[in-house]
Amino acid sequence: MRIRTEQRHDDLVETAFSLDDVPGILWTPTTPAAATTPSPLVLLGHPGDLRRMHPRLLARARSCIAAGFAAATLELPGTGDRPRRAEADRARADLQRAVRAGEPVPDDVVDRLVLPLVEQAVPEWRAALDALLARPDLCGPVAWSGGIISLGVRMAVIEPRIAAAVLFAGSYVPRAIVEEARAVTVPLLVLLQWDDEGNDRQHALDLFDALGSREKTLHANTGGHTGVPAFEGDDAARFLVRHLR
Amino acid sequence: MRIRTEQRHDDLVETAFSLDDVPGILWTPTTPAAATTPSPLVLLGHPGDLRRMHPRLLARARSCIAAGFAAATLELPGTGDRPRRAEADRARADLQRAVRAGEPVPDDVVDRLVLPLVEQAVPEWRAALDALLARPDLCGPVAWSGGIISLGVRMAVIEPRIAAAVLFAGSYVPRAIVEEARAVTVPLLVLLQWDDEGNDRQHALDLFDALGSREKTLHANTGGHTGVPAFEGDDAARFLVRHLR
């Protein structure tokens, strides 16, 4: 893990790093307690492009820090400063064509867009977990929080250090991932925007139904994709405190 | 309003009253602040029979008191010590027959069971509001919290003193009430038990969709009708604090 920059704020330190050419960001608390006690880590999922997502990720990291955690994220394959993925670009164009034409998006387009991304990203996030948890100021249990939901589901299934997950309903989800969701067992909080322009509400409800966890909660709110109410940030922090402490 | 008994606990006073032969219970805080400042009132809805429901109502009242409110409830028409409603008993028998036979419950059975109950109960709850808010220790804004959802919807539509409502999805809801739901405008928190044996999940989601409020949130949890997790009580209290203060 190569540290690129370190920026001190009042409440947190933001460390930009890279790991095998994958850029990432780590946010750690500056409280006196954090100097002697390691902080449980929250992995912040996002739809790609760390620069564009930075203001929202920083706000979410701040909420984690206030709840007593550290937070970290990685750039996704094919976005931000990473090399484009030609196959994903073709699949995205096919998807947008179907949406513009008002047609259902074919399953194989969703598969071509999402599955290779998940296949490539999961080992990267797990390697980042290895590197981050080797630091003396970080510890498990670890939580996943955020989109894309297919990556969150796969991580929750195969990464035993993840003890709880906050998932954002809101992406096209391959059928294979919906099947995989049945194998998730960790406590879940799933956020759904009821009037999301870009997503199919019934698909999101079907995925919630498929998730295998005995403790799962759905929070649905009125409004579009980016309209998640501020109080859901507090609810997510309380959910994480319940399960990481 | 005739006071029947008054029972002092550490944190609250439980006052059993009756109003025109309708029994009710009022829970008020014992804090020093409550002696000088009136408490906003939460109306606790329930499926009927105050004696049977008392332990759960007392726990919910306690959560309201802890959040700085008073709470009150009324016996429903036809349950507990009140005269039976023959028409409702016939409709309930028809409903149970359909459920046992695995058949869909006919709309007219739901209408006969619920609509006369709502028609009779609403003026009783509004009269109770008049009497309760005349007390110097109680004030508006008022919230509705609990089932049955048809009564909560009607109260939210026609009673202007209600500023927010927590609704429990979980009863058979007449089509007329689903239509009426579009006229609700106050902030809502709707609780749904995802695996409720006695209720149709899709109907509950359709009702949530129909509710007209700009701010509405659905909390769905795994488990059956009586399995609402304890943390939902805290969430409901925070929702009420956001909207009654």
CSV table of C-alpha atoms in Angstrom, one decimal:
chain,number,residue,atom,x,y,z
A,1,MET,CA,0.0,0.0,0.0
A,2,ARG,CA,1.6,3.2,-1.2
A,3,ILE,CA,0.5,6.4,0.6
A,4,ARG,CA,0.1,9.3,-1.9
A,5,THR,CA,-1.2,12.2,0.2
A,6,GLU,CA,-2.4,12.8,3.7
A,7,GLN,CA,-4.7,15.6,4.6
A,8,ARG,CA,-5.6,16.6,8.2
A,9,HIS,CA,-9.1,17.9,9.0
A,10,ASP,CA,-10.4,18.7,12.5
A,11,ASP,CA,-12.2,15.4,12.9
A,12,LEU,CA,-10.4,13.0,10.5
A,13,VAL,CA,-7.3,12.3,8.4
A,14,GLU,CA,-7.9,11.6,4.7
A,15,THR,CA,-5.2,9.4,3.3
A,16,ALA,CA,-5.1,8.8,-0.5
A,17,PHE,CA,-3.3,5.6,-1.3
A,18,SER,CA,-2.8,3.1,-4.1
A,19,LEU,CA,-2.5,-0.6,-4.0
A,20,ASP,CA,-1.2,-2.3,-7.2
A,21,ASP,CA,-2.2,0.8,-9.2
A,22,VAL,CA,-5.8,0.9,-7.8
A,23,PRO,CA,-6.4,4.3,-6.1
A,24,GLY,CA,-8.2,4.4,-2.8
A,25,ILE,CA,-9.0,6.6,0.2
A,26,LEU,CA,-8.8,5.9,3.9
A,27,TRP,CA,-10.5,8.1,6.5
A,28,THR,CA,-9.3,7.7,10.2
A,29,PRO,CA,-10.5,9.5,13.3
A,30,THR,CA,-8.4,12.1,15.1
A,31,THR,CA,-9.9,11.5,18.6
A,32,PRO,CA,-7.5,10.7,21.5
A,33,ALA,CA,-9.2,7.3,21.9
A,34,ALA,CA,-8.4,6.4,18.3
A,35,ALA,CA,-4.7,6.9,19.0
A,36,THR,CA,-4.7,4.0,21.4
A,37,THR,CA,-7.6,1.8,20.2
A,38,PRO,CA,-8.0,0.5,16.7
A,39,SER,CA,-11.3,1.5,14.9
A,40,PRO,CA,-13.6,-1.0,13.2
A,41,LEU,CA,-13.6,-0.4,9.4
A,42,VAL,CA,-16.5,0.5,7.1
A,43,LEU,CA,-15.9,-0.1,3.4
A,44,LEU,CA,-17.8,2.6,1.4
A,45,GLY,CA,-19.2,1.3,-1.9
A,46,HIS,CA,-20.0,3.8,-4.7
A,47,PRO,CA,-20.9,3.7,-8.5
A,48,GLY,CA,-17.4,4.7,-9.6
A,49,ASP,CA,-15.2,7.8,-10.2
A,50,LEU,CA,-13.7,8.8,-6.8
A,51,ARG,CA,-13.2,12.4,-7.9
A,52,ARG,CA,-16.8,12.9,-8.9
A,53,MET,CA,-18.0,11.0,-5.8
A,54,HIS,CA,-15.6,12.6,-3.3
A,55,PRO,CA,-18.0,15.2,-1.7
A,56,ARG,CA,-20.6,12.5,-1.0
A,57,LEU,CA,-18.0,9.9,0.1
A,58,LEU,CA,-16.4,12.4,2.5
A,59,ALA,CA,-19.8,13.2,4.1
A,60,ARG,CA,-20.5,9.4,4.5
A,61,ALA,CA,-16.9,8.9,5.9
A,62,ARG,CA,-17.6,11.8,8.4
A,63,SER,CA,-20.8,10.0,9.6
A,64,CYS,CA,-18.7,6.8,10.1
A,65,ILE,CA,-16.0,8.7,12.0
A,66,ALA,CA,-18.7,10.3,14.2
A,67,ALA,CA,-20.0,6.8,15.0
A,68,GLY,CA,-16.5,5.7,16.1
A,69,PHE,CA,-15.4,3.9,12.9
A,70,ALA,CA,-12.8,4.4,10.2
A,71,ALA,CA,-13.8,4.3,6.5
A,72,ALA,CA,-12.2,3.3,3.3
A,73,THR,CA,-13.0,3.1,-0.4
A,74,LEU,CA,-11.4,2.0,-3.7
A,75,GLU,CA,-11.7,3.2,-7.3
A,76,LEU,CA,-13.8,0.7,-9.3
A,77,PRO,CA,-12.4,-1.0,-12.5
A,78,GLY,CA,-12.9,1.2,-15.6
A,79,THR,CA,-13.8,4.5,-13.8
A,80,GLY,CA,-11.9,7.6,-12.6
A,81,ASP,CA,-8.2,7.4,-13.5
A,82,ARG,CA,-8.3,3.6,-14.2
A,83,PRO,CA,-8.2,2.2,-17.8
A,84,ARG,CA,-11.6,2.1,-19.4
A,85,ARG,CA,-13.2,-1.4,-19.9
A,86,ALA,CA,-14.2,-1.6,-23.6
A,87,GLU,CA,-16.7,-4.4,-23.0
A,88,ALA,CA,-18.4,-2.4,-20.2
A,89,ASP,CA,-18.6,0.7,-22.4
A,90,ARG,CA,-20.3,-1.4,-25.1
A,91,ALA,CA,-22.8,-2.9,-22.5
A,92,ARG,CA,-23.5,0.5,-21.1
A,93,ALA,CA,-24.3,1.9,-24.6
A,94,ASP,CA,-26.6,-1.1,-25.2
A,95,LEU,CA,-28.3,-0.5,-21.8
A,96,GLN,CA,-28.8,3.2,-22.5
A,97,ARG,CA,-30.2,2.4,-26.0
A,98,ALA,CA,-32.8,0.1,-24.4
A,99,VAL,CA,-33.8,2.6,-21.7
A,100,ARG,CA,-34.1,5.5,-24.3
A,101,ALA,CA,-36.3,3.2,-26.5
A,102,GLY,CA,-38.5,2.4,-23.4
A,103,GLU,CA,-37.7,-1.3,-23.8
A,104,PRO,CA,-36.8,-3.7,-21.0
A,105,VAL,CA,-33.0,-4.0,-20.6
A,106,PRO,CA,-32.0,-7.6,-21.8
A,107,ASP,CA,-30.6,-9.8,-19.0
A,108,ASP,CA,-27.4,-10.4,-21.1
A,109,VAL,CA,-26.7,-6.6,-21.2
A,110,VAL,CA,-26.9,-6.4,-17.4
A,111,ASP,CA,-24.7,-9.5,-17.1
A,112,ARG,CA,-22.0,-8.0,-19.5
A,113,LEU,CA,-22.1,-4.7,-17.7
A,114,VAL,CA,-22.0,-5.9,-14.0
A,115,LEU,CA,-20.5,-9.4,-13.8
A,116,PRO,CA,-17.0,-8.7,-15.1
A,117,LEU,CA,-16.9,-5.5,-12.9
A,118,VAL,CA,-17.7,-7.6,-9.8
A,119,GLU,CA,-15.3,-10.4,-10.8
A,120,GLN,CA,-12.4,-7.8,-11.1
A,121,ALA,CA,-13.4,-5.6,-8.1
A,122,VAL,CA,-13.9,-8.2,-5.4
A,123,PRO,CA,-10.2,-9.4,-5.2
A,124,GLU,CA,-9.1,-5.8,-5.3
A,125,TRP,CA,-11.3,-4.9,-2.3
A,126,ARG,CA,-10.2,-8.1,-0.4
A,127,ALA,CA,-6.5,-7.2,-1.0
A,128,ALA,CA,-7.3,-3.7,0.3
A,129,LEU,CA,-8.8,-5.2,3.4
A,130,ASP,CA,-5.7,-7.3,4.0
A,131,ALA,CA,-3.5,-4.2,3.7
A,132,LEU,CA,-5.8,-1.9,5.7
A,133,LEU,CA,-6.3,-4.4,8.6
A,134,ALA,CA,-2.5,-4.8,8.9
A,135,ARG,CA,-2.4,-1.2,10.2
A,136,PRO,CA,-2.4,-0.9,14.0
A,137,ASP,CA,-5.1,1.8,13.9
A,138,LEU,CA,-7.7,-0.4,12.1
A,139,CYS,CA,-9.5,-3.6,13.1
A,140,GLY,CA,-12.4,-5.8,12.3
A,141,PRO,CA,-15.3,-6.6,12.3
A,142,VAL,CA,-15.7,-4.8,9.0
A,143,ALA,CA,-18.9,-3.5,7.4
A,144,TRP,CA,-19.9,-2.8,3.7
A,145,SER,CA,-21.9,0.3,3.1
A,146,GLY,CA,-23.2,1.6,-0.2
A,147,GLY,CA,-23.6,0.7,-3.9
A,148,ILE,CA,-23.2,-0.9,-6.2
A,149,ILE,CA,-25.5,-3.6,-4.7
A,150,SER,CA,-24.1,-6.4,-6.8
A,151,LEU,CA,-20.6,-5.8,-5.4
A,152,GLY,CA,-22.0,-5.5,-1.9
A,153,VAL,CA,-23.8,-8.8,-2.2
A,154,ARG,CA,-20.8,-10.6,-3.6
A,155,MET,CA,-18.6,-9.2,-0.8
A,156,ALA,CA,-21.1,-10.1,1.9
A,157,VAL,CA,-21.2,-13.7,0.6
A,158,ILE,CA,-17.5,-14.4,0.1
A,159,GLU,CA,-15.6,-12.1,2.6
A,160,PRO,CA,-15.9,-13.6,6.1
A,161,ARG,CA,-14.5,-10.4,7.7
A,162,ILE,CA,-17.7,-8.5,6.7
A,163,ALA,CA,-20.1,-8.7,9.7
A,164,ALA,CA,-22.9,-6.4,8.4
A,165,ALA,CA,-23.9,-4.5,5.3
A,166,VAL,CA,-25.8,-1.4,4.3
A,167,LEU,CA,-26.9,-1.9,0.7
A,168,PHE,CA,-28.2,0.8,-1.7
A,169,ALA,CA,-30.9,-0.7,-4.0
A,170,GLY,CA,-30.4,1.0,-7.3
A,171,SER,CA,-28.4,-0.8,-9.9
A,172,TYR,CA,-29.3,-3.3,-12.6
A,173,VAL,CA,-28.6,-6.6,-10.8
A,174,PRO,CA,-27.7,-9.8,-12.8
A,175,ARG,CA,-29.8,-12.9,-12.2
A,176,ALA,CA,-26.7,-14.7,-11.0
A,177,ILE,CA,-26.3,-12.1,-8.2
A,178,VAL,CA,-30.0,-12.4,-7.2
A,179,GLU,CA,-29.4,-16.1,-6.8
A,180,GLU,CA,-26.2,-15.5,-4.9
A,181,ALA,CA,-28.1,-13.1,-2.5
A,182,ARG,CA,-29.8,-16.2,-1.0
A,183,ALA,CA,-26.4,-17.1,0.5
A,184,VAL,CA,-26.0,-13.8,2.4
A,185,THR,CA,-26.3,-14.3,6.2
A,186,VAL,CA,-25.0,-11.1,7.8
A,187,PRO,CA,-27.4,-8.5,9.2
A,188,LEU,CA,-28.5,-6.1,6.4
A,189,LEU,CA,-30.0,-2.6,6.0
A,190,VAL,CA,-31.2,-2.0,2.5
A,191,LEU,CA,-32.0,1.5,1.3
A,192,LEU,CA,-34.5,2.0,-1.6
A,193,GLN,CA,-35.6,5.2,-3.2
A,194,TRP,CA,-39.3,4.5,-4.0
A,195,ASP,CA,-39.4,6.8,-7.1
A,196,ASP,CA,-36.0,6.1,-8.5
A,197,GLU,CA,-36.1,7.1,-12.2
A,198,GLY,CA,-33.4,4.7,-13.3
A,199,ASN,CA,-34.4,1.6,-11.5
A,200,ASP,CA,-37.1,-1.0,-11.4
A,201,ARG,CA,-38.8,-1.0,-7.9
A,202,GLN,CA,-40.1,-4.5,-8.3
A,203,HIS,CA,-36.7,-5.8,-9.1
A,204,ALA,CA,-35.3,-4.1,-6.0
A,205,LEU,CA,-38.1,-5.6,-3.8
A,206,ASP,CA,-37.4,-9.1,-5.4
A,207,LEU,CA,-33.8,-8.7,-4.5
A,208,PHE,CA,-34.6,-7.7,-0.9
A,209,ASP,CA,-36.9,-10.8,-0.7
A,210,ALA,CA,-34.1,-13.0,-2.0
A,211,LEU,CA,-31.4,-11.9,0.5
A,212,GLY,CA,-30.9,-14.8,2.9
A,213,SER,CA,-30.1,-12.9,6.1
A,214,ARG,CA,-32.3,-13.6,9.1
A,215,GLU,CA,-32.0,-10.0,10.2
A,216,LYS,CA,-32.7,-7.7,7.2
A,217,THR,CA,-34.5,-4.3,7.2
A,218,LEU,CA,-35.7,-2.3,4.2
A,219,HIS,CA,-35.9,1.5,4.4
A,220,ALA,CA,-37.8,2.9,1.4
A,221,ASN,CA,-38.3,6.6,1.0
A,222,THR,CA,-40.1,8.8,-1.5
A,223,GLY,CA,-37.9,10.6,-4.0
A,224,GLY,CA,-35.5,9.9,-6.8
A,225,HIS,CA,-32.1,8.2,-6.9
A,226,THR,CA,-30.1,10.9,-5.2
A,227,GLY,CA,-32.8,12.0,-2.8
A,228,VAL,CA,-32.0,9.8,0.1
A,229,PRO,CA,-33.1,11.8,3.2
A,230,ALA,CA,-30.4,13.0,5.6
A,231,PHE,CA,-32.0,11.0,8.5
A,232,GLU,CA,-31.1,7.7,6.7
A,233,GLY,CA,-27.4,8.6,7.3
A,234,ASP,CA,-28.1,8.6,11.0
A,235,ASP,CA,-30.1,5.3,10.7
A,236,ALA,CA,-27.2,3.7,8.9
A,237,ALA,CA,-24.7,4.8,11.5
A,238,ARG,CA,-27.0,3.3,14.3
A,239,PHE,CA,-27.3,0.1,12.3
A,240,LEU,CA,-23.5,-0.1,12.1
A,241,VAL,CA,-23.0,0.7,15.8
A,242,ARG,CA,-25.5,-2.2,16.6
A,243,HIS,CA,-23.4,-4.7,14.6
A,244,LEU,CA,-19.8,-3.6,14.8
A,245,ARG,CA,-19.5,-3.0,18.5
B,1,MET,CA,-64.2,12.7,30.6
B,2,ARG,CA,-64.7,10.6,33.7
B,3,ILE,CA,-61.5,9.5,35.5
B,4,ARG,CA,-61.9,5.9,36.7
B,5,THR,CA,-58.4,5.0,38.2
B,6,GLU,CA,-55.0,6.7,38.4
B,7,GLN,CA,-51.9,4.6,38.9
B,8,ARG,CA,-48.5,6.1,39.6
B,9,HIS,CA,-45.3,4.5,38.2
B,10,ASP,CA,-41.7,5.9,38.5
B,11,ASP,CA,-41.8,7.4,35.0
B,12,LEU,CA,-45.5,7.9,34.3
B,13,VAL,CA,-49.0,8.2,35.5
B,14,GLU,CA,-51.5,5.8,34.0
B,15,THR,CA,-55.1,7.2,34.0
B,16,ALA,CA,-58.0,5.0,33.0
B,17,PHE,CA,-60.9,7.1,31.9
B,18,SER,CA,-64.2,6.8,30.0
B,19,LEU,CA,-65.8,9.2,27.7
B,20,ASP,CA,-69.5,8.6,26.8
B,21,ASP,CA,-69.0,5.0,27.9
B,22,VAL,CA,-65.9,4.5,25.7
B,23,PRO,CA,-63.0,3.3,27.9
B,24,GLY,CA,-59.6,4.8,27.4
B,25,ILE,CA,-56.1,5.2,28.9
B,26,LEU,CA,-53.9,8.2,29.2
B,27,TRP,CA,-50.2,8.0,30.1
B,28,THR,CA,-48.5,11.2,31.2
B,29,PRO,CA,-44.9,11.9,32.2
B,30,THR,CA,-43.8,12.5,35.9
B,31,THR,CA,-40.7,14.6,35.0
B,32,PRO,CA,-40.4,18.0,36.7
B,33,ALA,CA,-40.5,19.6,33.2
B,34,ALA,CA,-43.9,18.0,32.5
B,35,ALA,CA,-45.3,19.7,35.6
B,36,THR,CA,-44.9,23.1,34.0
B,37,THR,CA,-44.8,22.4,30.2
B,38,PRO,CA,-47.6,20.6,28.4
B,39,SER,CA,-46.6,17.4,26.5
B,40,PRO,CA,-47.4,16.8,22.8
B,41,LEU,CA,-49.8,13.8,22.6
B,42,VAL,CA,-49.4,10.5,20.7
B,43,LEU,CA,-52.6,8.5,20.0
B,44,LEU,CA,-51.8,4.8,20.2
B,45,GLY,CA,-53.7,2.7,17.7
B,46,HIS,CA,-54.3,-1.0,18.3
B,47,PRO,CA,-56.5,-3.9,17.0
B,48,GLY,CA,-58.9,-3.9,19.9
B,49,ASP,CA,-59.3,-5.2,23.5
B,50,LEU,CA,-57.4,-2.9,25.8
B,51,ARG,CA,-57.0,-5.6,28.5
B,52,ARG,CA,-55.3,-8.0,26.1
B,53,MET,CA,-53.2,-5.3,24.5
B,54,HIS,CA,-52.3,-3.6,27.8
B,55,PRO,CA,-48.7,-4.9,28.2
B,56,ARG,CA,-47.7,-3.9,24.6
B,57,LEU,CA,-49.6,-0.5,24.9
B,58,LEU,CA,-47.8,0.3,28.2
B,59,ALA,CA,-44.4,-0.5,26.6
B,60,ARG,CA,-45.2,1.8,23.6
B,61,ALA,CA,-46.5,4.5,26.0
B,62,ARG,CA,-43.3,4.2,27.9
B,63,SER,CA,-41.3,4.8,24.8
B,64,CYS,CA,-43.4,7.9,24.0
B,65,ILE,CA,-42.9,9.2,27.6
B,66,ALA,CA,-39.1,8.7,27.3
B,67,ALA,CA,-39.2,10.7,24.1
B,68,GLY,CA,-40.9,13.6,25.9
B,69,PHE,CA,-44.6,12.9,24.9
B,70,ALA,CA,-47.8,11.8,26.5
B,71,ALA,CA,-49.8,8.9,25.1
B,72,ALA,CA,-53.5,7.9,25.0
B,73,THR,CA,-55.7,5.2,23.6
B,74,LEU,CA,-59.4,4.3,23.3
B,75,GLU,CA,-61.1,0.9,23.2
B,76,LEU,CA,-62.4,0.2,19.7
B,77,PRO,CA,-66.1,-0.4,19.0
B,78,GLY,CA,-67.1,-4.0,19.5
B,79,THR,CA,-64.1,-5.2,21.5
B,80,GLY,CA,-63.0,-5.4,25.2
B,81,ASP,CA,-65.9,-4.3,27.5
B,82,ARG,CA,-67.8,-2.7,24.7
B,83,PRO,CA,-71.0,-4.2,23.2
B,84,ARG,CA,-70.2,-6.7,20.4
B,85,ARG,CA,-71.0,-5.6,16.8
B,86,ALA,CA,-73.1,-8.4,15.2
B,87,GLU,CA,-72.4,-7.4,11.7
B,88,ALA,CA,-68.6,-7.3,12.4
B,89,ASP,CA,-68.7,-10.7,13.9
B,90,ARG,CA,-70.5,-12.1,10.8
B,91,ALA,CA,-67.9,-10.4,8.5
B,92,ARG,CA,-65.0,-11.8,10.7
B,93,ALA,CA,-66.5,-15.3,10.4
B,94,ASP,CA,-66.7,-14.9,6.6
B,95,LEU,CA,-63.1,-13.7,6.5
B,96,GLN,CA,-61.9,-16.6,8.6
B,97,ARG,CA,-63.8,-19.0,6.4
B,98,ALA,CA,-62.1,-17.6,3.2
B,99,VAL,CA,-58.6,-17.7,4.8
B,100,ARG,CA,-59.1,-21.3,6.0
B,101,ALA,CA,-60.2,-22.4,2.6
B,102,GLY,CA,-57.2,-20.7,1.1
B,103,GLU,CA,-59.4,-18.4,-1.0
B,104,PRO,CA,-58.9,-14.7,-1.6
B,105,VAL,CA,-61.0,-12.6,0.9
B,106,PRO,CA,-63.8,-10.9,-1.0
B,107,ASP,CA,-63.7,-7.1,-1.0
B,108,ASP,CA,-67.2,-6.8,0.4
B,109,VAL,CA,-66.2,-8.9,3.5
B,110,VAL,CA,-63.3,-6.5,4.2
B,111,ASP,CA,-65.6,-3.6,3.7
B,112,ARG,CA,-68.2,-5.0,6.1
B,113,LEU,CA,-65.6,-5.8,8.7
B,114,VAL,CA,-63.6,-2.5,8.6
B,115,LEU,CA,-65.7,0.4,7.2
B,116,PRO,CA,-68.4,0.5,10.0
B,117,LEU,CA,-65.6,0.2,12.6
B,118,VAL,CA,-63.8,3.2,11.2
B,119,GLU,CA,-67.0,5.2,10.8
B,120,GLN,CA,-67.9,4.7,14.4
B,121,ALA,CA,-64.4,5.0,15.9
B,122,VAL,CA,-63.3,8.2,14.2
B,123,PRO,CA,-65.8,10.5,16.0
B,124,GLU,CA,-64.9,8.8,19.3
B,125,TRP,CA,-61.2,9.4,18.9
B,126,ARG,CA,-61.8,13.0,17.8
B,127,ALA,CA,-64.0,13.6,20.9
B,128,ALA,CA,-61.3,12.1,23.0
B,129,LEU,CA,-58.8,14.5,21.4
B,130,ASP,CA,-61.1,17.4,22.3
B,131,ALA,CA,-61.3,16.3,25.9
B,132,LEU,CA,-57.6,15.4,26.3
B,133,LEU,CA,-56.3,18.6,24.7
B,134,ALA,CA,-58.5,20.6,27.1
B,135,ARG,CA,-56.2,19.4,29.9
B,136,PRO,CA,-53.4,21.9,30.8
B,137,ASP,CA,-50.7,19.1,30.8
B,138,LEU,CA,-51.4,18.1,27.1
B,139,CYS,CA,-50.9,19.9,23.8
B,140,GLY,CA,-50.7,19.5,20.1
B,141,PRO,CA,-49.3,18.8,17.6
B,142,VAL,CA,-50.7,15.3,17.9
B,143,ALA,CA,-49.4,12.1,16.3
B,144,TRP,CA,-51.1,8.8,15.4
B,145,SER,CA,-49.1,5.7,16.0
B,146,GLY,CA,-50.1,2.0,15.4
B,147,GLY,CA,-52.8,-0.1,13.8
B,148,ILE,CA,-55.4,-0.6,12.6
B,149,ILE,CA,-54.1,1.1,9.5
B,150,SER,CA,-57.5,2.0,8.1
B,151,LEU,CA,-58.3,4.0,11.2
B,152,GLY,CA,-54.9,5.7,11.1
B,153,VAL,CA,-55.4,6.7,7.4
B,154,ARG,CA,-58.9,8.1,8.1
B,155,MET,CA,-57.7,10.0,11.1
B,156,ALA,CA,-54.7,11.4,9.2
B,157,VAL,CA,-57.0,12.6,6.4
B,158,ILE,CA,-59.8,14.2,8.4
B,159,GLU,CA,-58.2,15.3,11.8
B,160,PRO,CA,-56.2,18.5,11.2
B,161,ARG,CA,-54.5,18.3,14.7
B,162,ILE,CA,-52.6,15.1,13.5
B,163,ALA,CA,-49.2,16.3,12.3
B,164,ALA,CA,-47.5,12.9,11.7
B,165,ALA,CA,-48.4,9.2,11.8
B,166,VAL,CA,-46.7,5.9,12.4
B,167,LEU,CA,-48.8,3.2,10.6
B,168,PHE,CA,-48.5,-0.5,11.1
B,169,ALA,CA,-49.2,-2.3,7.8
B,170,GLY,CA,-51.1,-5.4,8.7
B,171,SER,CA,-54.9,-5.3,8.3
B,172,TYR,CA,-57.2,-6.0,5.4
B,173,VAL,CA,-57.8,-2.6,4.0
B,174,PRO,CA,-61.0,-1.6,2.1
B,175,ARG,CA,-60.6,-0.3,-1.4
B,176,ALA,CA,-62.2,3.0,-0.3
B,177,ILE,CA,-59.5,3.5,2.3
B,178,VAL,CA,-56.7,2.8,-0.3
B,179,GLU,CA,-58.3,5.6,-2.4
B,180,GLU,CA,-58.6,7.8,0.7
B,181,ALA,CA,-54.8,7.2,1.4
B,182,ARG,CA,-54.0,9.5,-1.6
B,183,ALA,CA,-55.4,12.4,0.4
B,184,VAL,CA,-52.9,11.9,3.4
B,185,THR,CA,-50.3,14.7,3.5
B,186,VAL,CA,-48.6,14.4,6.9
B,187,PRO,CA,-45.2,12.8,7.2
B,188,LEU,CA,-45.5,9.0,7.6
B,189,LEU,CA,-43.5,6.1,8.9
B,190,VAL,CA,-45.0,2.8,7.8
B,191,LEU,CA,-43.9,-0.5,9.5
B,192,LEU,CA,-44.3,-3.7,7.5
B,193,GLN,CA,-43.5,-7.3,8.7
B,194,TRP,CA,-42.1,-8.9,5.5
B,195,ASP,CA,-43.3,-12.4,6.5
B,196,ASP,CA,-46.6,-11.6,8.1
B,197,GLU,CA,-48.7,-14.8,8.0
B,198,GLY,CA,-52.0,-13.0,8.1
B,199,ASN,CA,-51.5,-10.2,5.6
B,200,ASP,CA,-50.8,-9.8,1.9
B,201,ARG,CA,-47.4,-8.2,1.3
B,202,GLN,CA,-48.3,-6.8,-2.1
B,203,HIS,CA,-51.5,-5.1,-0.7
B,204,ALA,CA,-49.3,-3.5,2.0
B,205,LEU,CA,-46.8,-2.2,-0.6
B,206,ASP,CA,-49.7,-0.9,-2.8
B,207,LEU,CA,-51.1,1.0,0.2
B,208,PHE,CA,-47.7,2.5,0.9
B,209,ASP,CA,-47.5,3.5,-2.7
B,210,ALA,CA,-51.0,5.1,-2.6
B,211,LEU,CA,-50.3,7.2,0.5
B,212,GLY,CA,-50.1,10.9,-0.7
B,213,SER,CA,-47.6,12.2,1.7
B,214,ARG,CA,-44.5,13.8,0.2
B,215,GLU,CA,-42.4,12.5,3.2
B,216,LYS,CA,-43.1,8.8,3.7
B,217,THR,CA,-40.8,6.1,4.8
B,218,LEU,CA,-41.3,2.3,4.8
B,219,HIS,CA,-39.5,0.1,7.3
B,220,ALA,CA,-39.9,-3.6,6.4
B,221,ASN,CA,-38.4,-6.3,8.6
B,222,THR,CA,-38.1,-10.0,8.3
B,223,GLY,CA,-40.5,-11.9,10.6
B,224,GLY,CA,-44.1,-12.5,11.4
B,225,HIS,CA,-46.9,-10.1,12.5
B,226,THR,CA,-45.8,-9.8,16.2
B,227,GLY,CA,-42.0,-9.9,15.4
B,228,VAL,CA,-41.4,-6.2,15.0
B,229,PRO,CA,-37.7,-5.7,16.2
B,230,ALA,CA,-37.1,-3.6,19.3
B,231,PHE,CA,-35.0,-1.1,17.4
B,232,GLU,CA,-38.2,-0.1,15.4
B,233,GLY,CA,-39.6,1.4,18.7
B,234,ASP,CA,-36.5,3.6,18.9
B,235,ASP,CA,-36.9,4.6,15.2
B,236,ALA,CA,-40.6,5.4,15.7
B,237,ALA,CA,-39.7,7.6,18.7
B,238,ARG,CA,-37.1,9.5,16.7
B,239,PHE,CA,-39.6,10.0,13.8
B,240,LEU,CA,-42.1,11.4,16.3
B,241,VAL,CA,-39.4,13.7,17.9
B,242,ARG,CA,-38.6,15.0,14.3
B,243,HIS,CA,-42.2,15.9,13.6
B,244,LEU,CA,-43.8,16.9,17.0
B,245,ARG,CA,-41.1,19.3,18.3
